[in-house]
mmCIF file of C-alpha atoms and ligand atoms in Angstrom:
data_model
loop_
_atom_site.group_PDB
_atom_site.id
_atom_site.type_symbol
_atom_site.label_atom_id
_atom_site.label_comp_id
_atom_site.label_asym_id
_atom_site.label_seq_id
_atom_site.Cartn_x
_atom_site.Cartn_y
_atom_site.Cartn_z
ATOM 1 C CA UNK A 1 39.565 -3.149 25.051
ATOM 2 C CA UNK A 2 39.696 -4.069 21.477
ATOM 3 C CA UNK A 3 36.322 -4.175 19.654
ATOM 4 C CA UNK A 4 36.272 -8.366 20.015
ATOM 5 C CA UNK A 5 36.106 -8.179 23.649
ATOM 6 C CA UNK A 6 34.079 -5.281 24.215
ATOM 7 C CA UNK A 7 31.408 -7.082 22.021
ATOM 8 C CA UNK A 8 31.691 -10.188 23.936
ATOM 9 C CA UNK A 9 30.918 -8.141 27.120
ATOM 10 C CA UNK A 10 28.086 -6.277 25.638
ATOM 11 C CA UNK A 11 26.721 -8.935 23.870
ATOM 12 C CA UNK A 12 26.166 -11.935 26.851
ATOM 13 C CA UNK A 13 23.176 -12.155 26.344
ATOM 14 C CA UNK A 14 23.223 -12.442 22.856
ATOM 15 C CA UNK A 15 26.132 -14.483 22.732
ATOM 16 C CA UNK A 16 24.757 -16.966 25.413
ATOM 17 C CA UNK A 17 21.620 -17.588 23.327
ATOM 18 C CA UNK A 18 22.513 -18.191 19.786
ATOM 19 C CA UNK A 19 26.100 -19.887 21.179
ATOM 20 C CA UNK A 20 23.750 -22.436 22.995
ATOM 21 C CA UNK A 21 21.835 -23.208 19.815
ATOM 22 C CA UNK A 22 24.490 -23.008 17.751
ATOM 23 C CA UNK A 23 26.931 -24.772 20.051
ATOM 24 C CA UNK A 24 24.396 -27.671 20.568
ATOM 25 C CA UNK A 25 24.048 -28.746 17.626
ATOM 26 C CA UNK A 26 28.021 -28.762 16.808
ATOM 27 C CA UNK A 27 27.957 -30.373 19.682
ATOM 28 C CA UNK A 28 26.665 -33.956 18.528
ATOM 29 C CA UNK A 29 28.086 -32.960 15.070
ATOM 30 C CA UNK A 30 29.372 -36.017 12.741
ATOM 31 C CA UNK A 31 29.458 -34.981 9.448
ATOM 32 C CA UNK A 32 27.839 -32.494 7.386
ATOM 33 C CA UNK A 33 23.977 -34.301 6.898
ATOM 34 C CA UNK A 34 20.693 -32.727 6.212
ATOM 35 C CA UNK A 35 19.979 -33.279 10.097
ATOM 36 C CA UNK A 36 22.832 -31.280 10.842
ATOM 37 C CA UNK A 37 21.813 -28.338 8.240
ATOM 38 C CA UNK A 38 18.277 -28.460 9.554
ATOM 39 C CA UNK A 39 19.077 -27.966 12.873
ATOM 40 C CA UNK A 40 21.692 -24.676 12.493
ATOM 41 C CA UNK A 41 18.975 -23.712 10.049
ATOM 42 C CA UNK A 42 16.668 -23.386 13.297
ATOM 43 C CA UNK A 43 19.328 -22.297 15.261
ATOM 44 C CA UNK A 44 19.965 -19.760 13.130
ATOM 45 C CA UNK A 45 15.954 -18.544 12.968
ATOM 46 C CA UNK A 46 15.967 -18.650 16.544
ATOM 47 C CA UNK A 47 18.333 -15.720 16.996
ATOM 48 C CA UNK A 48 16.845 -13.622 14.422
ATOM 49 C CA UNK A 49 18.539 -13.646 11.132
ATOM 50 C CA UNK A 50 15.248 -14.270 9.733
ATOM 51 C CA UNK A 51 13.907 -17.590 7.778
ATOM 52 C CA UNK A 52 14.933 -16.685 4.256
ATOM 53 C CA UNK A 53 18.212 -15.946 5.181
ATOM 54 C CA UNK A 54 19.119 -18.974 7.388
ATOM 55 C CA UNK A 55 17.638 -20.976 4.686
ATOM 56 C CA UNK A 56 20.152 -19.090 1.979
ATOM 57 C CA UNK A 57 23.239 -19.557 4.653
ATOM 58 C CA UNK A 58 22.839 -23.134 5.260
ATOM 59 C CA UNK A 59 22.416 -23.921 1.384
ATOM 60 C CA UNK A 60 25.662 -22.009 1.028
ATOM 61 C CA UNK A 61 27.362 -23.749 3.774
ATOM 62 C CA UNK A 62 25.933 -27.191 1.962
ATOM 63 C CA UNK A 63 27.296 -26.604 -0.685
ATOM 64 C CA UNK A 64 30.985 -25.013 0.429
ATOM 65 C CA UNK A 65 31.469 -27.994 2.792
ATOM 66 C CA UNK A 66 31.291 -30.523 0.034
ATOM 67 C CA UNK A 67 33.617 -28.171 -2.242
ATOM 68 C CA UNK A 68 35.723 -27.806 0.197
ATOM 69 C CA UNK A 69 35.687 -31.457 1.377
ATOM 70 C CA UNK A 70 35.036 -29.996 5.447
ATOM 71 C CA UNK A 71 35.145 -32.586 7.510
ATOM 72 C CA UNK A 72 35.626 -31.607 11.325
ATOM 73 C CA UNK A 73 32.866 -29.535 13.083
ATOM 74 C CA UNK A 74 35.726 -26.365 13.531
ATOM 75 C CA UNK A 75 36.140 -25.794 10.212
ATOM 76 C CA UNK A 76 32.279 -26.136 9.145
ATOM 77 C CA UNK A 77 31.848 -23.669 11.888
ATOM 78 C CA UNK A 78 34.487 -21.473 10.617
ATOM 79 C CA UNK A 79 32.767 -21.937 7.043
ATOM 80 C CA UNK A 80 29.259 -20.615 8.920
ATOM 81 C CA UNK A 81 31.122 -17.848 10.705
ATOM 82 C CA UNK A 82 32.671 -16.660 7.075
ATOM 83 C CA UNK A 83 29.151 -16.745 5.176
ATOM 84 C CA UNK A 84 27.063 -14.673 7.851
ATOM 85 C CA UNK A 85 30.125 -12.156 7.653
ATOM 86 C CA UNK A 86 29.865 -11.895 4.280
ATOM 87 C CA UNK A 87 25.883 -11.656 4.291
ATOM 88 C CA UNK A 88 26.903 -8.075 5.812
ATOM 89 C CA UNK A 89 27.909 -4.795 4.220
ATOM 90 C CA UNK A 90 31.359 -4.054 5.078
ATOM 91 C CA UNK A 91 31.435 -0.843 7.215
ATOM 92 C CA UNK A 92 33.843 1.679 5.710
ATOM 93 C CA UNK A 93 32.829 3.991 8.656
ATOM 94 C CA UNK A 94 31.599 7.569 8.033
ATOM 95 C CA UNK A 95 32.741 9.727 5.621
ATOM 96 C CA UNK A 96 33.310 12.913 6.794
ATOM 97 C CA UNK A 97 35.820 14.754 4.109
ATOM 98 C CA UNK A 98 34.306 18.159 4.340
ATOM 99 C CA UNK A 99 33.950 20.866 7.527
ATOM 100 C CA UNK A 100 31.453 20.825 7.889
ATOM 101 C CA UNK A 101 30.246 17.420 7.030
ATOM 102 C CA UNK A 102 26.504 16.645 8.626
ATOM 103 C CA UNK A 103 25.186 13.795 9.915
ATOM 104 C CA UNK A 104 21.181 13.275 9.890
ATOM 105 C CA UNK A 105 20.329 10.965 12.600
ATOM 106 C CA UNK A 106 16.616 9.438 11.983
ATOM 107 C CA UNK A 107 14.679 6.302 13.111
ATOM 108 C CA UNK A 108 10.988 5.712 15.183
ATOM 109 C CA UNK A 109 10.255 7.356 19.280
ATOM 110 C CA UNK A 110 12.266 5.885 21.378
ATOM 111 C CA UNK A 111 15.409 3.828 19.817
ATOM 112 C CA UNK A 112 17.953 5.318 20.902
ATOM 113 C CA UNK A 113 18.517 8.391 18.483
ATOM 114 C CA UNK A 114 19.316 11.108 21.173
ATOM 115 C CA UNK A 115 21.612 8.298 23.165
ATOM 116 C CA UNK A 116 22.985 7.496 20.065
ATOM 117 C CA UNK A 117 24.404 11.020 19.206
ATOM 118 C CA UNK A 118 25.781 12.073 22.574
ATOM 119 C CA UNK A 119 28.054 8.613 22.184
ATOM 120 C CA UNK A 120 28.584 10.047 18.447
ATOM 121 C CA UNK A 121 29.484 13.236 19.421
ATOM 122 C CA UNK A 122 31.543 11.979 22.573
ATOM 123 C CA UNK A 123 33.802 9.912 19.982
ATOM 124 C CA UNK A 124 33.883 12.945 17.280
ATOM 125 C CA UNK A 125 35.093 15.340 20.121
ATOM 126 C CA UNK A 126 37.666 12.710 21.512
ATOM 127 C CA UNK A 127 39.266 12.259 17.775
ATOM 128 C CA UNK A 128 39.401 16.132 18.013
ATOM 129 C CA UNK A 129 37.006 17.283 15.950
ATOM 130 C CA UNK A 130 34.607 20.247 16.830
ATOM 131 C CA UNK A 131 31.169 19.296 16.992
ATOM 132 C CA UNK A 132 27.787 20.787 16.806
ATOM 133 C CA UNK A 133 24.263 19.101 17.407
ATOM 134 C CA UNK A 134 21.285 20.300 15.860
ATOM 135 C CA UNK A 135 17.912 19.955 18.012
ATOM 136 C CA UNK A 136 15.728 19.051 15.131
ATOM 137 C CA UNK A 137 13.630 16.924 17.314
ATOM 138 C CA UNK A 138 11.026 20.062 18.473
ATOM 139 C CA UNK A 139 8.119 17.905 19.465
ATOM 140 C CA UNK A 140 8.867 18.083 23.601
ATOM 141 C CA UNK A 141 11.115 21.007 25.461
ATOM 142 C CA UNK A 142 12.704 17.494 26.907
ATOM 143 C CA UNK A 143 13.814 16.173 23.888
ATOM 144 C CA UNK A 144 16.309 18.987 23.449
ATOM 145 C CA UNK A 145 16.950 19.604 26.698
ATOM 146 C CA UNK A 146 18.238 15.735 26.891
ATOM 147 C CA UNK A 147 20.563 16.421 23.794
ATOM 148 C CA UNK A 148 22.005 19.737 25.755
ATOM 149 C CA UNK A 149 23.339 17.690 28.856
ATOM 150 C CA UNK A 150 25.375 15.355 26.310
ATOM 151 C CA UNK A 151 26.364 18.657 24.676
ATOM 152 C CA UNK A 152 27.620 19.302 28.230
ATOM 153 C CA UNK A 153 29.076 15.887 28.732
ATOM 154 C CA UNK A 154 30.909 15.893 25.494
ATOM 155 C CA UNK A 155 31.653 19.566 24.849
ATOM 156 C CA UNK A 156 29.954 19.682 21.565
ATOM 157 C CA UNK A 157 28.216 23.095 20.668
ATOM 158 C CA UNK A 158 24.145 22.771 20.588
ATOM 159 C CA UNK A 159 21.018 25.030 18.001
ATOM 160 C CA UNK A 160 18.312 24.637 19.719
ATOM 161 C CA UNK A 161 14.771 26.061 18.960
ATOM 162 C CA UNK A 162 11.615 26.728 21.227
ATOM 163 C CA UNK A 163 9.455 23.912 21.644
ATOM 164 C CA UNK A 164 7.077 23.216 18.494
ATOM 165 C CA UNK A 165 9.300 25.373 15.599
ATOM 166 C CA UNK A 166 9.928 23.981 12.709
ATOM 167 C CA UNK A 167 12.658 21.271 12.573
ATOM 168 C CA UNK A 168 13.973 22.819 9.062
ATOM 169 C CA UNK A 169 14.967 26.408 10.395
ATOM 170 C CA UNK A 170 16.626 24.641 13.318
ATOM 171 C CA UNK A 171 18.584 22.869 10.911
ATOM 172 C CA UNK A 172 19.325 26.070 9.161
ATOM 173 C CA UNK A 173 20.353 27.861 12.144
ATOM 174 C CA UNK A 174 22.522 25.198 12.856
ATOM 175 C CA UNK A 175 24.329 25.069 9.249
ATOM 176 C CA UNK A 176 24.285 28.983 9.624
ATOM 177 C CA UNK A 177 26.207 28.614 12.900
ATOM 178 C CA UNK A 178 28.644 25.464 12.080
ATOM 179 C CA UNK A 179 29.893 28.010 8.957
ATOM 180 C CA UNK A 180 30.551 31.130 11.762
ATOM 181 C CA UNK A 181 32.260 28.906 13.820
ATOM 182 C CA UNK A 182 34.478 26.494 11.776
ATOM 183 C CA UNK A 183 32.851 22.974 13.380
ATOM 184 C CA UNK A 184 33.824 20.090 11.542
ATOM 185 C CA UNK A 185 30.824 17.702 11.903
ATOM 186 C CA UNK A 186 26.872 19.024 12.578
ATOM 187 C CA UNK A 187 24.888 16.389 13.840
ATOM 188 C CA UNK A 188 21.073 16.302 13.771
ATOM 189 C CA UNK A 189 18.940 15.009 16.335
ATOM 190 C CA UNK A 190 15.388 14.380 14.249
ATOM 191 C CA UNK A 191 11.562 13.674 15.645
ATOM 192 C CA UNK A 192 10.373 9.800 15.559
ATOM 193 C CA UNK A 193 6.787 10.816 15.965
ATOM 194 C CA UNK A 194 5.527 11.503 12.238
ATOM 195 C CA UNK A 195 1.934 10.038 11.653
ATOM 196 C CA UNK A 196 2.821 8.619 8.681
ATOM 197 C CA UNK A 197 5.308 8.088 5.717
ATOM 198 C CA UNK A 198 3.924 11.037 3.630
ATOM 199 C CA UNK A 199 4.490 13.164 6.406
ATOM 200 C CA UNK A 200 8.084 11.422 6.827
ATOM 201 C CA UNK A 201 9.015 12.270 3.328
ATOM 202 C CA UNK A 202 8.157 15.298 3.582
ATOM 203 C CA UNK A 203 10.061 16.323 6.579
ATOM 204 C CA UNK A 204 12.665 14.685 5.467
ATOM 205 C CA UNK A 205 13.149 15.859 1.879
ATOM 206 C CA UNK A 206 12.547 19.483 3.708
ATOM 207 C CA UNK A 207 15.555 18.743 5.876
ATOM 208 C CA UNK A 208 17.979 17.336 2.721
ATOM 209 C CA UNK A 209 16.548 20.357 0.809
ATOM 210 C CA UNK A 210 18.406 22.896 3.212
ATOM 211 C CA UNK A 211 21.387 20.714 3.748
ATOM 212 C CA UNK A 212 21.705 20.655 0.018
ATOM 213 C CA UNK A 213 21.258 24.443 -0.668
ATOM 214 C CA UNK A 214 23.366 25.697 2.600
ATOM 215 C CA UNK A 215 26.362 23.185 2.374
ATOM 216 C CA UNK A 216 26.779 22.293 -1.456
ATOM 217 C CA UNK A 217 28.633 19.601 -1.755
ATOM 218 C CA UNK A 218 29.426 18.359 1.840
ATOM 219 C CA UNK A 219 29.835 14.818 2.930
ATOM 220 C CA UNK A 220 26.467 13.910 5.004
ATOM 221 C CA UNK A 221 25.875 10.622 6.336
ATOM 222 C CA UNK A 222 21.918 9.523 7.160
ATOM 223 C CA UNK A 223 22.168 7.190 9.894
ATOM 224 C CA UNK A 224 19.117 5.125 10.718
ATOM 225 C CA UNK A 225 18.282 4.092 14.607
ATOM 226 C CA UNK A 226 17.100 0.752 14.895
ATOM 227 C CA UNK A 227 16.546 -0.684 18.464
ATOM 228 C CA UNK A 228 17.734 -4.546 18.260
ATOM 229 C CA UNK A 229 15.001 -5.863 20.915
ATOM 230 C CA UNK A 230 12.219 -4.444 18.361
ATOM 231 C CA UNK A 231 13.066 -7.902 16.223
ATOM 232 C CA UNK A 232 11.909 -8.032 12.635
ATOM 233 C CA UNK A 233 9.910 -5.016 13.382
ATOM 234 C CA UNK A 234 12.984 -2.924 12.757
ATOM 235 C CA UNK A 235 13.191 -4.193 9.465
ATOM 236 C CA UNK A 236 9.710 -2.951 8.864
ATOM 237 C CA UNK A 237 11.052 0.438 10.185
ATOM 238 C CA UNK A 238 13.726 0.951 8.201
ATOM 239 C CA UNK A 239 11.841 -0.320 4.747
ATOM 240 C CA UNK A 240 10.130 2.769 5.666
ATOM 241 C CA UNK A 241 13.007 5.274 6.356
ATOM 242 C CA UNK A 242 15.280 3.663 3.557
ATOM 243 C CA UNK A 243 11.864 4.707 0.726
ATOM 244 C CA UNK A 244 12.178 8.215 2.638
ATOM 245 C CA UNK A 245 15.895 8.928 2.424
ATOM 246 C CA UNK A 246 19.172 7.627 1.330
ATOM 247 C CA UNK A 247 20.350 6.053 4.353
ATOM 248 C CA UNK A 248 24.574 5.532 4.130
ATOM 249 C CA UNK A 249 23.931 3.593 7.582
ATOM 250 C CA UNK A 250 22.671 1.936 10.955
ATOM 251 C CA UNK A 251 23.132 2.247 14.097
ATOM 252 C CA UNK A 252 21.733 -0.498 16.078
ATOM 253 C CA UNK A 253 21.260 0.074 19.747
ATOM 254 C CA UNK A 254 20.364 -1.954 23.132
ATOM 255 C CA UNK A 255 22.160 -4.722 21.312
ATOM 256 C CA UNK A 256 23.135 -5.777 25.298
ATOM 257 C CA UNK A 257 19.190 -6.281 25.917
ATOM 258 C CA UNK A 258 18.579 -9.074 23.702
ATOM 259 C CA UNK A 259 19.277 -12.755 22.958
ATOM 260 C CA UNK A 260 18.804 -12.640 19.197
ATOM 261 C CA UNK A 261 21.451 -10.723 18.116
ATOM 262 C CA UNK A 262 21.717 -11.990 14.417
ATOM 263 C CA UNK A 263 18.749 -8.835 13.891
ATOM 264 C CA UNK A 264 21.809 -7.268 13.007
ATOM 265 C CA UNK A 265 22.858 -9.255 10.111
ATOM 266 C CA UNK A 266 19.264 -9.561 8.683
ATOM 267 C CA UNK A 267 18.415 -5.924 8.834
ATOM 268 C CA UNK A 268 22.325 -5.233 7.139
ATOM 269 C CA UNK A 269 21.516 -8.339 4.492
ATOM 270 C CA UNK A 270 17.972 -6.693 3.211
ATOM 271 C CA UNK A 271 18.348 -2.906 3.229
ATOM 272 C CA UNK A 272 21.896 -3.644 1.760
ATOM 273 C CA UNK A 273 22.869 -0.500 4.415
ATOM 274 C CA UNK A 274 26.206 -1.232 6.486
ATOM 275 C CA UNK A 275 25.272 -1.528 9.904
ATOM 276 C CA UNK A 276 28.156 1.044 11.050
ATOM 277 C CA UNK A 277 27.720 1.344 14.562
ATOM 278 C CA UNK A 278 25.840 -1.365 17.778
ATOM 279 C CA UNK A 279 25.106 0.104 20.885
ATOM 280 C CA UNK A 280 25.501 -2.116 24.066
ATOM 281 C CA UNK A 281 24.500 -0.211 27.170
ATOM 282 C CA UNK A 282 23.419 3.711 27.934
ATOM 283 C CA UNK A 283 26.911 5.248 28.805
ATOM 284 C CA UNK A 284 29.068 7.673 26.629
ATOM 285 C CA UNK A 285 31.407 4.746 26.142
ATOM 286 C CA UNK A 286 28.970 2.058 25.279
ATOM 287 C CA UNK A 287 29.199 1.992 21.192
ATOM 288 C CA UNK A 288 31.404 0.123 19.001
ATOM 289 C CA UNK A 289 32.729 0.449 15.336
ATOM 290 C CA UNK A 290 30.811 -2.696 14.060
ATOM 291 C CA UNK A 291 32.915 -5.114 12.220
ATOM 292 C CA UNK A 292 31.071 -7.778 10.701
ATOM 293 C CA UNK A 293 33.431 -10.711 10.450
ATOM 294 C CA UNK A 294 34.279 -9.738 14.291
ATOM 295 C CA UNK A 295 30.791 -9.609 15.250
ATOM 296 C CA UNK A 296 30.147 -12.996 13.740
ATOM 297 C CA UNK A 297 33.483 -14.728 15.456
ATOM 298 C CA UNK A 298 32.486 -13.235 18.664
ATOM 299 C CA UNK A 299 28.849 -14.588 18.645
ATOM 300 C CA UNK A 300 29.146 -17.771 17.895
ATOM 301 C CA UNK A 301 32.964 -18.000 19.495
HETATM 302 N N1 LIG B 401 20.428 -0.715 27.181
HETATM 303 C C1 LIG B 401 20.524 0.237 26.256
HETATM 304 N N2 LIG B 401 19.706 1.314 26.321
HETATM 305 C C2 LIG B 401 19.816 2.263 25.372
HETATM 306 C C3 LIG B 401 20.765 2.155 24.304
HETATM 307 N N3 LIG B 401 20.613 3.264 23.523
HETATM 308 C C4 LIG B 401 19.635 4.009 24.086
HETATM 309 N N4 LIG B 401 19.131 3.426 25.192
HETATM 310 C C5 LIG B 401 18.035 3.900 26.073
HETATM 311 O O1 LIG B 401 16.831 3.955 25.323
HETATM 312 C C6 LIG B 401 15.985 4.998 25.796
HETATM 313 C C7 LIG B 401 15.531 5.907 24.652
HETATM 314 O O2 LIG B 401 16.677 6.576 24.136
HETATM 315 P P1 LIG B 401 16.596 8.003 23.407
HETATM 316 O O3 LIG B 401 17.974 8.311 22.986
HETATM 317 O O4 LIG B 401 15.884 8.999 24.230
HETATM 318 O O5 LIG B 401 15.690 7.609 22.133
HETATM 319 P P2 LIG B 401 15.103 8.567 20.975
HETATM 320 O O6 LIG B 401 13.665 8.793 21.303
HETATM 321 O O7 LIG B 401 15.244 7.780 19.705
HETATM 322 O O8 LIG B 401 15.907 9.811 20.965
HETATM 323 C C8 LIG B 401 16.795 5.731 26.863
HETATM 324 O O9 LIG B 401 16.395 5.288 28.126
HETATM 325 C C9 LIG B 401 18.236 5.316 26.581
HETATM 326 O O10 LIG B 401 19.054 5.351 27.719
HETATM 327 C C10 LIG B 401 21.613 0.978 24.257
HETATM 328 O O11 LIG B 401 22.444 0.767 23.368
HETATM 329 N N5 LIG B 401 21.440 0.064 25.260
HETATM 330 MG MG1 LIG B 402 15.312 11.783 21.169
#
C-alpha cells in the first residue's frame, strides 16, 4: 500500500471531518471572495491547525489566487493543498550514518512512546539492521516488560534494569552492549512522568551527557511523542521538551482516533521540527513515513 492510501485508511476519521468542512464550502464556491476565505479560515480552525495559522494560510491563498489569476474551485484548492504542505518541515527521515547511531525517544505518560518504538524497531529490523532498545523508562517493572515483548515481536536485542535504577546507567549499559555486539541503531525508551521541567532537563541533559561521552560523534535522533487527540495541548508539550533537548523530530501517534488531523501541521509549523513519523492504529505495521504534501492531498482529497 503506498503511503497515500494507507493514510487515507488510517486517517477516516480525520479525513471525513476536515473534508466535510473543507469540501462544503468549495462546494457553493464562485469565486475567490472574503466569504469564501472566511469560511476555509473556520474550516481550517475547526480541524486544528490552530487560529494564527489558518489566518496566515488563507492570507497566502488571497493573495496567490489573485497572482495567479485562479479562477475554478480545483485549482484554489490545489493552491490550499500546496500552502499547508509547505507550512511543514520536509521530512528527510532519520539519519542514522553511524553503528551505532541512537535514537532518544521522549514525550509525556501515555502517548505512545513504548508503541512507538516496537513499530520503530519492527521497521529498523525489516530494513536489516540490528537493533537494540534501551529500557530507560524505570518508573514501573511493566513499562519494560511491555518494551521486551516488542523486543520479542521484532527480534531487536533489549538492556533492561530493575525497577527504580537510574535511567542513565541503563543507557550506559546499553551503549556498553550495542559496542560488544556490533548493533546498528540503540533505541531508548524514556519515563513521561517527571514532576516538572527542571527535573526534565536534568534527566535529559544526564542522558545526552553519556550518549555524548560513550559514542563521540554518532548520529542520534531525539524524537518527540505527541498523541494527536491531546489537540493544542501537544503543542504545549513539546514547547516543553523542545527547551529541554534538541529534538530532530515527531512522531505523532493515534492520528486514526481523531477528526482534527491538521494538529499535525500546527505542531510541525511552530516547533519548526519535521513531523517524521504518524501513527494510525496499535499494530507493528500501523506507522507511516510522513510526507507532508501527501498528507495534505490525502486530507482534503
Ligand atoms: N489508536 C492508537 N493507539 C495507539 C497508537 N500509539 C499508541 N497507542 C496506544 O496508546 C497507549 C499508550 O501507549 P504506550 O506506548 O504505552 O505509551 P507510553 O506511555 O508513551 O510509552 C497504548 O494502549 C497503545 O496501544 C496509535 O497510533 N493509535
Ligand atoms: Mg512507555
Amino acid at each position: 500500500m503506498s503511503f497515500f492510501d494507507k493514510i487515507r485508511e488510517g486517517l477516516k476519521k480525520t479525513k471525513e471531518s476536515a473534508q466535510n468542512n473543507v469540501n462544503a464550502v468549495f462546494a457553493t464556491f464562485r469565486t475567490v471572495d472574503e466569504d469564501l476565505l472566511s469560511e476555509l479560515e473556520d474550516s481550517l480552525i475547526l480541524a486544528d491547525i490552530g487560529a494564527e495559522l489558518a489566518m496566515e494560510t488563507v492570507d497566502e491563498l488571497r493573495e496567490r489566487a489573485k497572482l495567479k489569476n485562479l479562477q475554478d474551485s480545483e485549482a484554489v484548492k490545489a493552491e490550499l493543498c500546496d500552502i499547508l504542505g509547505e507550512k511543514m518541515k520536509p521530512n528527510e527521515g532519520l539519519s542514522l550514518e553511524t553503528a551505532p547511531s541512537v535514537i532518544l525517544v521522549v514525550g509525556v505518560n501515555g502517548v505512545g512512546k513504548t508503541t512507538s518504538i516496537g513499530k520503530l524497531g519492527r521497521k529498523l529490523t525489516a530494513e536489516g539492521k540490528k537493533v537494540l532498545f534501551a529500557a530507560a523508562d524505570t518508573f514501573r517493572a511493566a513499562a519494560a516488560d511491555q518494551l521486551a515483548i516488542w523486543a520479542d515481536r521484532c527480534g531487536a536485542d533489549i538492556v533492561r534494569h530493575a525497577e527504580g535504577a537510574d535511567p542513565s546507567s541503563v543507557i550506559f549499559d546499553a551503549l556498553s552492549a550495542a559496542k560488544a555486539r556490533g548493533c546498528d541503531v540503540v533505541i531508548c525508551d524514556t519515563a513521561g512522568r517527571l514532576h516538572n521541567k527542571k527535573n526534565l532537563m536534568n534527566e535529559l541533559a544526564k542522558m545526552n551527557r553519556i550518549i555524548d561521552r560513550e559514542l563521540p560523534g554518532a548520529s542520534k535522533e531525539t524524537l518527540l511523542v505527541i498523541d494527536a487527540t491531546t489537540g493544542q495541548n501537544g503543542i504545549v508539550q513539546a514547547e516543553s521538551f523542545n527547551e529541554a533537548c534538541t529534538l530532530t523530530g515527531i512522531i505523532l501517534t493515534k492520528l486514526d482516533g481523531t477528526a482534527k488531523g491538521g494538529i499535525v501541521i500546527n505542531i510541525s509549523n511552530k516547533l519548526g521540527v519535521p513531523v517524521k513519523f504518524v501513527g494510525v492504529g496499535e499494530k507493528a505495521e500501523d506507522m507511516l513515513d510522513f510526507e507532508p504534501q501527501e498528507f495534505v492531498k490525502a486530507f482534503f482529497e
